[in-house]
Amino acid sequence: MADFINWGILGTGSIARTFAKGLSDSRTGRLVAVGSRTRESADRFGEQFSVEKRHGSYEALLADPDVQAVYVSTPHPMHAEWAIKAARAGKHVLCEKPLTIHYPEAMAVAEAARENGVFLMEAFMYRCHPQTAKLVELIHEKAIGDVRIISANFSFQAGFNAESRLFDPALGGGGILDVGCYCTSMARLIAGAATGQPFADPVQVSGAAHLGESGVDEYAVASLKFPGEVVAQLATGVRVNQENSVWIYGTEGRIFVPSPWFCGPTDGAVKLILQRNGEDQKEVVIESDRSLYAYEADAFAEGVRTGQTPHPAMSPEDTLGNMLALDKWRSAIGLKYPQDTMEGQTHTASGERLKPHRGQERMKYGSVQGVEKPVSKIVMGTMLEGAVNPVTAASALFDDFIERGGNCFDTAYIYGGGNSEKIFGNWVEKRGIRDQVVVIAKGAHTPYCTPEWLTKQFMETLDRLRMDFADIYLMHRDNLEVPVGEFVEAMNEHVRAGRMKAFGGSNWSLERVQAANEYAESKGLAGFSAISNNFSLARMVNPIWGGCIAASDPESRAWLTRTQLPNFSWSSQARGFFVRGNPDDRSDGELVHAWYSEENFERKRRAEELARKKGTQPITIAAAYVLHQPFPVHALIGPRTLSEMRTSFEALDVELSPEEARWLNLEA
Ligand SMILES: NC(=O)c1ccc[n+]([C@@H]2O[C@H](COP(=O)([O-])OP(=O)(O)OC[C@H]3O[C@@H](n4cnc5c(N)ncnc54)[C@H](OP(=O)(O)O)[C@@H]3O)[C@@H](O)[C@H]2O)c1
């Protein structure tokens, strides 16, 4: 057991009271402080629970040096802000469920905890009770054979009250986030145990719901499909009573959990009912010696002590999977909160203004002729169509990118059918940082690659971005039927009108770029300031998409070295070749087609060897290679999660000598 932990409770509502009572029964915790938005409420709470220090603001609680761990018990939408601020204040964080209102914010909280070296746990108290551990043990022992169907319900009937957090969309109301999150977390735990994992994430989520007069899910159901032939059915609600239980059906029997969430009765023995096919049902008795919330505080203390979440309590990875499942469930029933919309992107997850260079990031910058701002060497892609909600994903990812010192974003007319430009433009506007970011706009993709379409699409791009200029405009493709001078003339017109600061071409042959610049020089016009062709350690052996061009061959590299024209390299990490590339695995057709060659596998082998020496990953070595060239390269990245963002940035910390770079590329 851990040494004693000094707790501070943040928020004085109903669950805060329950937790305060539970703490008094824990073996590891003592309540030393409480923080409320009002002094009166802090005092009242302090009186009732004999808390010595009573703070009239949450900030004061976080500044209290006597507090080691903070219990965040506000309504859901405020969890992210106070959990992040607590982590930044160096406090360990136990945060009420759901960790945040949506998955992208949850990623921000998990990163904040990691970055500040504090322990984070989502307060699913039932996960800390011995009943849940016993359940996992029974599944591991195959007490009911192989798990097939999990059925989990958590639902209650509250009287409608538009003001209450249960019904207010702005406070994340409805059943799914309030209690449906227990059902997803249980199904994921059992499906994981069934396949020998700490948890499993569903590969399919569908749902149906009744959205009530305030627009929140008054009751909802979901069907989940997991790897390992396991499925789950979940039911939740805030306006209907159900039998709040869990059934697990397997090939050789079933388990009934009469009190899965509160693990009742409150003290003494708890029972699970096990029925093996063809046998009498058996009671499995679990002794408990503390209250439910005392178990939670003690599991948390163990996590603080060991740095590991004691399974089956909620680890941050488990929480992220659960939050994603909840986003998918809400998406399946069409439930959107104000925080999910473009209009709702008013603030960062922490509620604080963006702080470029939040951590120790060593961003490097280059310059592009015509652009006054320095341009970050790592460039963020803006196509997030794979996300459950690209709007909220964009806010979390772009905020993090800025805080890591990035400032350059790659957009395109065709990304997301125009949605990507709108989402990105909205985010820039909401953050008020237009003067800090370098925006790459792209357009005139085949078959619209003519000067007329270029202008037409570009004007629409500016409209979608809600910007009056792009820092860098790149033609997305070339059209060899159009004399190069016509494109140069069209783009110079936009430069003169102030609508673009610099321009260039993506997937242009270097001969055509050369011709464009010779034309420009002969006419006293601006020429190409940049290109955007693929450049990576692995050589693209076949184009990934029609008309796309790489600049990784020796002639291109010699040309780039001579001209020093910046290249904004897309697929700079060869689309996962350095992670998934394996001559025996041909399951990813695109990867095989574009990157599989003997030479590339040798480059990958060398990247692995160097990665071992330098204590990093092969993909990080591949990214560092791109940034260590005798010509300017900016690497485009497309992380989907904040942990992918973090690892992409690690390339900045890897030093490669020119000899090492040449060796990686089989030149020595
Ligand atoms: N694990 C469990 O068993 C369990 C059970 C119930 C609820 N919960 C979770 O705990 C959280 C709080 O639920 P609750 O039922 O305790 O809520 P509650 O009774 O409404 O209390 C929430 C408290 O948060 C603070 N707060 C801060 N901003 C607020 C705002 N804009 N509106 C209302 N309150 C605000 C208030 O404390 P101050 O006035 O002191 O600042 C308030 O008393 C929810 O996320 C919920 O999911 C967990």
XYZ file of C-alpha atoms and ligand atoms in Angstrom:
716
model
C 0.000 0.000 0.000
C 1.038 3.543 -0.662
C 2.119 6.139 1.791
C -0.604 8.554 2.743
C -1.870 10.849 0.018
C -3.092 14.325 0.815
C -6.229 14.940 -1.207
C -7.894 18.103 -2.389
C -11.435 17.911 -3.735
C -12.268 20.248 -6.614
C -16.022 20.999 -6.758
C -18.504 20.414 -3.957
C -21.430 18.669 -5.656
C -23.104 15.380 -4.973
C -20.321 12.947 -5.964
C -17.744 15.088 -4.167
C -19.637 14.392 -0.952
C -19.753 10.679 -1.626
C -16.030 10.631 -2.334
C -15.235 12.621 0.808
C -17.105 10.011 2.868
C -15.310 7.206 1.033
C -11.906 8.753 1.679
C -12.422 8.634 5.411
C -12.609 4.867 5.016
C -9.561 4.488 2.775
C -6.219 3.133 3.934
C -4.141 5.614 2.074
C -5.865 8.942 1.771
C -6.712 11.921 3.888
C -8.729 14.892 2.822
C -6.778 18.076 3.488
C -8.404 20.683 1.256
C -11.463 21.537 -0.765
C -11.909 24.095 -3.550
C -15.160 25.542 -4.749
C -16.182 28.373 -7.054
C -17.558 30.073 -3.973
C -16.143 30.441 -0.498
C -19.535 29.717 1.118
C -19.770 26.370 -0.555
C -16.165 25.494 0.304
C -16.854 26.419 3.931
C -20.060 24.405 4.082
C -18.320 21.372 2.619
C -15.341 21.891 4.908
C -17.603 21.985 7.959
C -19.447 18.868 6.983
C -16.341 16.792 6.260
C -13.930 18.422 8.702
C -11.643 19.675 5.967
C -8.973 21.962 7.262
C -8.271 24.082 4.190
C -11.181 25.624 2.314
C -10.446 27.501 -0.881
C -12.846 29.916 -2.549
C -11.527 29.111 -6.027
C -10.233 26.090 -7.918
C -7.010 27.982 -8.699
C -6.311 28.409 -4.989
C -6.807 24.693 -4.411
C -4.302 23.877 -7.165
C -1.807 26.336 -5.704
C -2.021 24.685 -2.281
C 1.351 23.028 -1.627
C -0.202 20.609 0.878
C -2.323 18.990 -1.818
C -0.723 16.031 -3.612
C -3.719 14.664 -5.491
C -6.794 16.400 -6.825
C -10.184 14.811 -7.272
C -12.000 16.607 -10.119
C -15.753 16.367 -9.559
C -17.240 19.099 -11.707
C -19.747 18.391 -14.527
C -18.149 16.702 -17.546
C -17.284 19.708 -19.761
C -15.055 21.238 -17.065
C -13.072 18.054 -16.418
C -10.497 18.683 -19.149
C -9.663 22.200 -18.026
C -9.216 21.349 -14.345
C -7.509 18.013 -14.901
C -4.942 19.692 -17.180
C -4.460 22.623 -14.817
C -4.051 20.211 -11.912
C -1.449 18.212 -13.860
C 0.400 21.405 -14.749
C 0.361 22.329 -11.064
C 2.125 19.004 -10.419
C -0.853 17.285 -8.757
C -1.848 13.694 -9.389
C -5.338 13.607 -10.856
C -8.338 11.425 -10.156
C -10.972 12.741 -12.535
C -14.636 11.857 -12.563
C -16.009 9.926 -15.500
C -16.246 10.578 -18.357
C -12.703 11.939 -18.356
C -13.820 14.637 -20.793
C -16.722 15.418 -23.041
C -15.070 13.851 -26.090
C -12.077 11.779 -27.132
C -9.845 14.565 -28.526
C -9.988 16.420 -25.191
C -9.214 13.178 -23.372
C -6.028 12.882 -25.413
C -5.043 16.365 -24.249
C -5.580 15.420 -20.601
C -3.580 12.193 -20.963
C -0.704 14.082 -22.615
C -0.727 16.740 -19.899
C -0.426 14.071 -17.209
C 2.402 12.376 -19.062
C 4.240 15.601 -19.746
C 4.028 16.713 -16.127
C 4.890 13.313 -14.693
C 1.715 12.950 -12.648
C -0.544 9.955 -12.228
C -3.937 10.147 -13.924
C -6.942 7.914 -13.372
C -10.555 8.172 -14.490
C -12.859 7.569 -11.539
C -14.640 4.369 -12.545
C -14.958 3.206 -8.971
C -16.361 -0.223 -9.861
C -13.083 -1.014 -11.643
C -11.277 -0.705 -8.280
C -13.544 -3.094 -6.369
C -12.528 -6.760 -5.842
C -15.759 -7.880 -7.509
C -14.509 -6.590 -10.862
C -11.105 -8.194 -10.371
C -12.895 -11.481 -9.623
C -14.962 -11.155 -12.770
C -11.812 -10.728 -14.860
C -10.280 -13.732 -13.111
C -13.302 -15.906 -13.966
C -13.042 -14.887 -17.616
C -9.305 -15.634 -17.641
C -9.993 -19.043 -16.100
C -12.554 -19.689 -18.833
C -15.190 -20.359 -16.179
C -17.814 -19.920 -18.915
C -15.628 -21.054 -21.835
C -15.113 -18.476 -24.559
C -16.994 -15.211 -24.113
C -19.593 -14.614 -26.814
C -22.090 -11.941 -25.705
C -21.835 -9.239 -23.035
C -24.954 -7.418 -21.961
C -24.529 -4.341 -19.750
C -27.190 -1.914 -18.519
C -26.981 1.253 -16.485
C -29.974 3.520 -16.476
C -32.159 5.488 -14.073
C -35.202 7.689 -14.169
C -34.724 11.347 -13.344
C -37.474 13.935 -13.582
C -36.927 16.252 -16.514
C -35.215 19.477 -15.570
C -33.762 21.553 -18.394
C -31.335 23.228 -15.977
C -29.800 20.057 -14.602
C -26.509 18.732 -15.960
C -28.346 15.532 -16.896
C -30.464 17.317 -19.498
C -28.385 20.325 -20.527
C -26.486 19.660 -23.797
C -23.913 22.300 -22.859
C -23.109 20.271 -19.726
C -22.809 17.009 -21.674
C -26.257 15.773 -20.627
C -27.878 12.450 -21.477
C -27.438 8.820 -20.581
C -24.431 7.850 -22.660
C -21.940 10.163 -20.978
C -23.477 9.905 -17.536
C -23.866 6.157 -17.146
C -23.545 4.562 -20.594
C -19.807 5.081 -20.182
C -19.864 2.395 -17.456
C -21.409 -0.062 -19.902
C -18.797 0.596 -22.602
C -16.005 0.347 -20.050
C -17.323 -2.989 -18.738
C -17.811 -4.453 -22.213
C -14.287 -3.378 -23.209
C -12.847 -4.870 -20.025
C -14.548 -8.238 -20.474
C -13.860 -8.407 -24.212
C -10.222 -7.669 -23.396
C -10.059 -10.326 -20.672
C -11.571 -12.802 -23.135
C -8.624 -12.283 -25.462
C -5.907 -11.968 -22.806
C -5.668 -8.175 -23.028
C -6.186 -5.546 -20.305
C -9.051 -4.168 -22.439
C -10.298 -4.359 -26.011
C -11.635 -1.714 -28.335
C -14.665 -2.340 -30.491
C -14.169 -2.613 -34.228
C -17.786 -1.669 -34.832
C -20.210 0.520 -32.879
C -23.837 1.096 -33.839
C -26.620 2.628 -31.823
C -30.165 3.886 -31.495
C -31.587 6.432 -29.067
C -34.420 8.680 -28.118
C -33.266 12.297 -28.031
C -35.562 14.243 -25.716
C -36.855 17.805 -25.717
C -33.501 19.305 -24.721
C -31.757 17.277 -27.438
C -29.841 14.858 -25.211
C -30.138 11.059 -25.256
C -32.797 10.269 -22.681
C -32.268 6.594 -23.376
C -29.988 4.786 -25.783
C -28.736 1.379 -26.812
C -25.580 0.249 -28.582
C -24.259 -2.865 -30.290
C -20.518 -3.405 -30.219
C -18.401 -5.920 -32.085
C -14.989 -6.826 -30.684
C -12.088 -8.823 -32.044
C -12.202 -12.465 -30.927
C -15.835 -13.113 -31.906
C -17.209 -11.155 -28.935
C -20.220 -8.851 -29.221
C -21.906 -6.610 -26.651
C -25.262 -4.975 -26.198
C -25.508 -1.918 -23.978
C -28.455 0.077 -22.694
C -28.442 3.344 -20.798
C -30.682 6.264 -19.944
C -31.575 9.088 -17.593
C -35.364 8.784 -17.991
C -36.009 5.104 -17.583
C -35.316 2.631 -14.819
C -33.777 -0.670 -15.794
C -32.310 -3.591 -13.992
C -28.747 -2.310 -13.707
C -26.855 -5.508 -14.216
C -24.353 -7.288 -16.406
C -24.707 -10.684 -18.073
C -21.799 -12.442 -19.726
C -22.622 -15.415 -21.941
C -19.950 -17.870 -22.993
C -19.692 -21.165 -24.817
C -19.869 -23.093 -21.539
C -22.061 -21.016 -19.296
C -22.973 -17.555 -18.111
C -22.223 -15.068 -15.351
C -24.766 -12.728 -13.845
C -23.515 -9.599 -12.030
C -26.446 -8.272 -9.982
C -24.652 -5.132 -8.790
C -21.888 -4.355 -11.275
C -21.516 -0.619 -10.664
C -21.987 0.010 -6.946
C -20.805 -3.485 -6.046
C -23.431 -3.607 -3.307
C -24.192 -4.232 -0.570
C -22.031 -1.366 0.652
C -20.156 -3.540 3.105
C -19.764 -7.243 3.510
C -20.067 -9.886 0.858
C -20.891 -9.242 -2.786
C -22.125 -12.022 -5.049
C -21.682 -13.026 -8.648
C -23.844 -15.804 -10.044
C -22.042 -18.373 -12.143
C -23.977 -20.927 -14.094
C -22.112 -23.484 -16.138
C -24.144 -25.249 -18.826
C -25.971 -28.253 -17.365
C -24.916 -27.494 -13.779
C -26.614 -25.803 -10.844
C -25.956 -22.130 -10.462
C -23.226 -21.181 -8.021
C -22.731 -18.055 -5.954
C -19.257 -16.603 -6.099
C -18.827 -14.574 -2.942
C -16.415 -11.669 -2.808
C -15.508 -10.241 0.553
C -15.048 -6.524 0.746
C -13.721 -4.593 3.696
C -13.983 -1.002 2.527
C -16.491 1.217 0.818
C -16.442 1.425 -2.947
C -14.867 4.887 -3.054
C -12.254 3.891 -0.490
C -11.173 1.131 -2.869
C -10.954 3.743 -5.594
C -8.746 6.053 -3.498
C -6.518 3.111 -2.534
C -6.143 1.876 -6.126
C -5.204 5.416 -7.087
C -2.607 5.572 -4.311
C -1.091 2.336 -5.555
C -0.882 3.850 -9.027
C 0.878 6.906 -7.636
C 3.333 4.716 -5.782
C 4.148 2.321 -8.619
C 3.539 4.549 -11.621
C 1.296 1.777 -13.014
C -2.480 1.648 -12.883
C -3.427 -1.490 -10.947
C -5.562 -3.529 -13.331
C -8.561 -3.482 -13.740
C -8.669 0.183 -12.624
C -8.776 2.585 -15.582
C -5.386 3.304 -17.144
C -5.109 6.368 -19.410
C -4.907 4.064 -22.483
C -8.076 2.307 -21.377
C -9.786 5.651 -20.855
C -8.837 6.828 -24.340
C -10.363 3.698 -25.879
C -13.506 4.220 -23.841
C -13.809 7.860 -24.838
C -13.444 6.925 -28.490
C -16.184 4.305 -28.137
C -18.440 6.948 -26.548
C -17.775 9.357 -29.420
C -18.714 6.594 -31.851
C -21.882 5.771 -29.944
C -22.920 9.445 -29.897
C -22.068 9.767 -33.573
C -24.199 6.687 -34.363
C -27.264 8.327 -32.789
C -26.557 11.850 -34.091
C -26.003 13.408 -30.659
C -23.924 16.578 -30.903
C -23.119 18.890 -28.030
C -22.252 22.565 -28.602
C -18.633 21.527 -27.882
C -18.722 19.237 -30.937
C -19.563 21.978 -33.433
C -17.451 24.487 -35.351
C -18.996 27.288 -33.294
C -18.066 25.454 -30.108
C -14.319 25.449 -30.774
C -13.867 28.538 -28.667
C -11.065 27.429 -26.388
C -8.237 24.980 -25.858
C -8.772 21.883 -23.704
C -7.088 23.648 -20.776
C -9.108 26.810 -21.345
C -5.838 28.720 -21.548
C -4.425 30.691 -24.445
C -2.117 28.751 -26.742
C 1.464 28.783 -25.566
C 3.906 28.105 -28.384
C 6.889 26.166 -27.048
C 4.972 24.765 -24.100
C 7.585 22.118 -23.414
C 11.174 21.512 -24.326
C 10.428 21.093 -28.023
C 13.259 22.043 -30.311
C 11.346 23.106 -33.380
C 13.530 24.249 -36.233
C 12.468 26.733 -38.856
C 13.312 27.499 -42.455
C 12.417 30.332 -44.752
C 10.462 30.584 -47.969
C 11.050 33.486 -50.316
C 8.123 35.900 -50.106
C 6.972 34.690 -46.679
C 8.070 36.930 -43.839
C 7.416 34.472 -41.023
C 9.803 31.637 -40.232
C 8.307 28.344 -41.408
C 8.396 25.330 -39.098
C 10.337 22.327 -40.372
C 7.479 20.070 -39.365
C 4.244 20.855 -41.181
C 0.841 19.705 -39.991
C -1.554 18.093 -42.457
C -5.181 19.152 -42.119
C -7.066 16.229 -43.636
C -8.728 14.545 -40.652
C -11.581 12.768 -42.366
C -10.814 9.491 -40.584
C -11.674 11.036 -37.205
C -15.090 10.395 -35.627
C -15.480 14.167 -35.461
C -12.847 16.013 -37.530
C -13.872 19.319 -35.897
C -12.895 18.337 -32.361
C -9.936 16.272 -33.559
C -8.629 19.344 -35.393
C -8.760 21.504 -32.278
C -6.854 19.023 -30.134
C -4.226 18.240 -32.769
C -3.700 21.768 -34.069
C -3.516 23.244 -30.552
C -0.879 20.700 -29.624
C 1.057 21.328 -32.834
C 1.222 25.067 -32.092
C 2.260 24.431 -28.506
C 5.082 22.216 -29.728
C 6.400 25.108 -31.786
C 4.830 24.247 -35.163
C 3.304 27.044 -37.220
C 2.894 25.735 -40.766
C -0.257 23.912 -41.966
C -0.863 22.121 -45.245
C -4.398 22.448 -46.646
C -5.940 21.653 -50.024
C -9.061 22.494 -51.970
C -9.965 18.827 -52.376
C -9.319 17.610 -48.815
C -12.492 16.377 -47.184
C -14.558 17.783 -50.058
C -13.808 21.299 -48.801
C -14.524 20.490 -45.169
C -10.864 20.450 -44.141
C -10.351 24.048 -45.255
C -13.481 25.145 -43.388
C -12.510 23.340 -40.189
C -8.961 24.659 -40.293
C -10.056 28.233 -41.099
C -12.593 28.131 -38.287
C -9.951 26.933 -35.824
C -7.508 29.703 -36.841
C -10.266 32.281 -36.447
C -11.411 30.965 -33.062
C -7.838 30.945 -31.746
C -7.141 34.410 -33.207
C -3.748 33.375 -34.545
C -3.876 34.204 -38.256
C -0.732 36.336 -37.985
C 1.211 33.451 -36.392
C 0.450 30.634 -38.807
C 1.858 29.885 -42.236
C -0.949 28.546 -44.391
C -0.191 26.409 -47.410
C -3.175 26.321 -49.764
C -3.304 23.901 -52.665
C -5.627 23.735 -55.652
C -5.947 23.157 -59.399
C -5.736 19.393 -59.018
C -6.270 17.338 -62.197
C -8.651 17.669 -64.089
C -8.974 21.292 -62.959
C -5.375 22.142 -63.651
C -5.727 25.272 -65.778
C -5.098 28.948 -64.948
C -8.851 29.666 -64.971
C -9.705 26.847 -62.557
C -6.720 27.737 -60.420
C -8.194 31.181 -59.820
C -11.740 29.955 -59.409
C -10.794 27.318 -56.849
C -8.347 29.580 -55.041
C -10.996 32.254 -54.482
C -13.271 29.560 -53.062
C -10.410 28.315 -50.880
C -9.929 31.783 -49.369
C -13.633 31.953 -48.795
C -13.715 28.585 -46.999
C -10.623 29.459 -44.974
C -12.140 32.854 -44.166
C -8.761 34.390 -44.947
C -7.788 37.116 -47.362
C -4.496 35.528 -48.303
C -2.559 32.260 -48.275
C 1.076 32.425 -47.190
C 2.067 29.810 -49.755
C -0.035 28.616 -52.667
C 0.900 25.357 -54.369
C -0.619 23.957 -57.517
C -1.662 20.454 -56.465
C -0.685 18.959 -59.851
C 0.816 20.072 -63.161
C -0.788 20.021 -66.598
C 1.797 19.601 -69.331
C -0.643 20.829 -71.956
C -0.573 24.316 -70.477
C 2.557 26.371 -71.221
C 4.274 26.963 -67.908
C 4.255 30.735 -68.371
C 0.453 30.829 -68.215
C 0.497 29.383 -64.695
C 3.283 31.755 -63.630
C 1.311 34.746 -64.958
C -1.879 33.637 -63.150
C -0.119 33.216 -59.819
C 1.732 36.526 -60.151
C -1.603 38.235 -60.526
C -2.663 36.830 -57.141
C 0.672 37.853 -55.600
C 0.178 41.429 -56.878
C -3.347 41.452 -55.406
C -1.953 40.320 -52.032
C -3.884 37.041 -52.092
C -0.737 34.891 -51.898
C 2.718 35.694 -50.569
C 4.562 32.936 -52.389
C 3.705 30.082 -54.730
C 4.986 26.833 -56.143
C 3.914 23.406 -57.302
C 3.226 20.062 -55.784
C 4.045 16.996 -57.858
C 5.760 19.047 -60.497
C 8.750 17.661 -62.350
C 11.875 19.630 -61.547
C 12.301 20.381 -65.281
C 8.950 22.135 -65.305
C 9.797 24.021 -62.103
C 13.069 25.094 -63.725
C 11.191 26.218 -66.847
C 8.706 28.166 -64.711
C 11.486 29.978 -62.919
C 13.342 30.748 -66.135
C 10.123 32.171 -67.572
C 9.570 34.276 -64.430
C 13.103 35.611 -64.523
C 12.880 36.537 -68.184
C 9.711 38.547 -67.477
C 10.817 40.063 -64.167
C 8.084 38.120 -62.326
C 8.039 36.093 -59.107
C 8.918 32.436 -59.630
C 8.331 29.269 -57.634
C 9.413 29.702 -54.001
C 8.783 26.097 -53.012
C 7.774 22.679 -54.216
C 5.959 19.836 -52.537
C 7.087 16.466 -53.843
C 7.552 13.272 -51.923
C 10.905 12.956 -50.230
C 11.693 10.143 -47.848
C 14.342 7.627 -46.917
C 12.342 4.895 -48.668
C 12.168 5.518 -52.405
C 8.648 5.491 -53.868
C 8.791 2.677 -56.441
C 5.327 3.304 -57.885
C 3.247 6.487 -57.522
C 0.747 6.203 -54.658
C -1.763 8.345 -56.522
C -1.932 9.309 -60.214
C 0.468 12.107 -61.118
C 2.353 12.206 -57.843
C 6.092 12.708 -57.982
C 8.993 11.995 -55.661
C 12.269 13.864 -55.341
C 14.304 11.215 -53.538
C 16.502 10.159 -56.495
C 20.120 11.398 -56.814
C 19.390 13.804 -59.708
C 16.545 15.490 -57.836
C 18.645 15.764 -54.704
C 21.485 17.314 -56.687
C 19.042 19.823 -58.220
C 17.573 20.696 -54.811
C 21.072 21.131 -53.368
C 21.994 23.472 -56.212
C 18.833 25.595 -56.137
C 18.147 25.370 -52.357
C 14.432 25.516 -53.181
C 12.481 24.324 -50.125
C 10.621 21.046 -50.555
C 7.505 20.421 -48.452
C 7.764 16.679 -48.484
C 4.561 14.677 -48.259
C 4.612 11.052 -47.062
C 7.977 11.897 -45.573
C 7.791 8.737 -43.454
C 6.757 6.599 -46.450
C 3.239 6.061 -45.101
C 4.146 3.624 -42.354
C 6.734 1.599 -44.302
C 9.212 1.943 -41.411
C 6.652 0.581 -38.953
C 4.686 -1.992 -40.932
C 6.893 -2.785 -43.934
C 7.651 -6.512 -43.898
C 8.525 -8.594 -46.975
C 6.372 -11.447 -45.639
C 3.325 -9.265 -45.079
C 1.670 -8.193 -48.316
C -1.725 -7.426 -46.773
C -1.520 -3.643 -47.300
C -1.729 -3.316 -51.075
C -0.872 0.396 -51.133
C 2.230 -0.082 -49.005
C 3.412 -2.992 -51.156
C 2.752 -1.153 -54.430
C 4.434 2.119 -53.487
C 7.308 1.149 -51.205
C 8.203 -2.546 -51.340
C 11.637 -3.075 -52.888
C 14.781 -4.858 -51.815
C 16.641 -1.577 -51.517
C 13.932 -0.088 -49.306
C 14.015 -3.094 -47.005
C 17.766 -2.633 -46.690
C 17.197 1.051 -45.819
C 14.663 -0.043 -43.238
C 17.141 -2.554 -41.809
C 19.765 0.184 -41.485
C 17.211 2.538 -39.891
C 16.487 -0.186 -37.340
C 20.175 -0.668 -36.640
C 20.780 3.047 -36.162
C 17.603 3.364 -34.077
C 18.943 0.741 -31.675
C 22.217 2.638 -31.361
C 20.531 5.956 -30.754
C 17.779 4.576 -28.512
C 14.902 5.582 -30.762
C 12.470 4.127 -33.317
C 13.224 3.369 -36.996
C 10.449 5.729 -38.099
C 12.077 8.517 -36.090
C 15.381 7.816 -37.836
C 13.575 7.940 -41.199
C 12.053 11.296 -40.270
C 15.391 12.635 -39.024
C 16.941 11.606 -42.357
C 14.448 13.853 -44.158
C 15.422 16.814 -41.967
C 19.169 16.253 -42.351
C 19.760 17.061 -45.993
C 22.043 19.576 -47.644
C 18.895 21.306 -48.965
C 15.832 22.666 -47.168
C 13.131 20.095 -46.469
C 9.961 20.572 -44.447
C 8.335 17.313 -43.390
C 4.553 17.029 -43.670
C 3.024 14.876 -40.941
C -0.497 13.569 -40.447
C -0.799 12.300 -36.876
C -4.244 11.112 -35.803
C -3.497 11.140 -32.081
C -1.481 13.283 -29.716
C 0.847 10.403 -28.961
C 1.597 10.102 -32.695
C 2.234 13.847 -32.675
C 4.681 13.478 -29.804
C 6.607 10.696 -31.517
C 6.683 12.577 -34.844
C 8.400 15.447 -33.067
C 11.089 13.185 -31.669
C 12.824 13.392 -35.071
C 13.871 16.927 -34.114
C 15.956 15.566 -31.262
C 17.898 13.060 -33.353
C 21.205 14.256 -34.734
C 22.401 12.511 -37.884
C 25.844 13.083 -39.357
C 26.147 13.441 -43.158
C 27.919 10.041 -43.146
C 25.041 8.418 -41.275
C 22.521 9.973 -43.666
C 24.438 8.654 -46.668
C 24.825 5.215 -45.093
C 21.084 5.012 -44.456
C 20.489 5.791 -48.119
C 22.867 2.984 -49.227
C 25.409 5.510 -50.506
C 28.234 4.144 -48.407
N -18.459 7.906 -9.960
C -19.691 8.103 -9.570
O -20.237 7.293 -8.858
C -20.388 9.339 -9.988
C -21.653 9.614 -9.512
C -22.237 10.828 -9.845
C -21.584 11.714 -10.694
N -20.367 11.414 -11.185
C -19.632 12.329 -12.050
O -19.215 13.433 -11.286
C -19.336 14.642 -11.983
C -20.158 15.597 -11.143
O -21.453 15.041 -10.949
P -22.377 15.489 -9.716
O -23.603 14.667 -9.810
O -21.596 15.473 -8.478
O -22.733 16.968 -10.162
P -23.256 18.174 -9.264
O -23.910 17.664 -8.044
O -24.012 19.043 -10.178
O -21.920 18.901 -8.796
C -20.994 19.418 -9.669
C -20.153 20.456 -8.942
O -19.248 20.969 -9.894
C -19.011 22.339 -9.674
N -19.260 23.101 -10.916
C -18.319 23.766 -11.624
N -18.821 24.357 -12.685
C -20.134 24.072 -12.686
C -21.209 24.425 -13.543
N -21.031 25.205 -14.631
N -22.432 23.960 -13.259
C -22.630 23.181 -12.184
N -21.654 22.824 -11.328
C -20.410 23.271 -11.576
C -19.922 22.762 -8.543
O -19.124 22.838 -7.382
P -18.712 24.237 -6.737
O -19.948 25.069 -6.734
O -18.220 23.861 -5.403
O -17.634 24.852 -7.585
C -20.920 21.635 -8.413
O -21.343 21.453 -7.114
C -19.933 14.296 -13.328
O -18.951 14.321 -14.316
C -20.476 12.891 -13.153
O -20.361 12.108 -14.310
C -19.760 10.240 -10.832
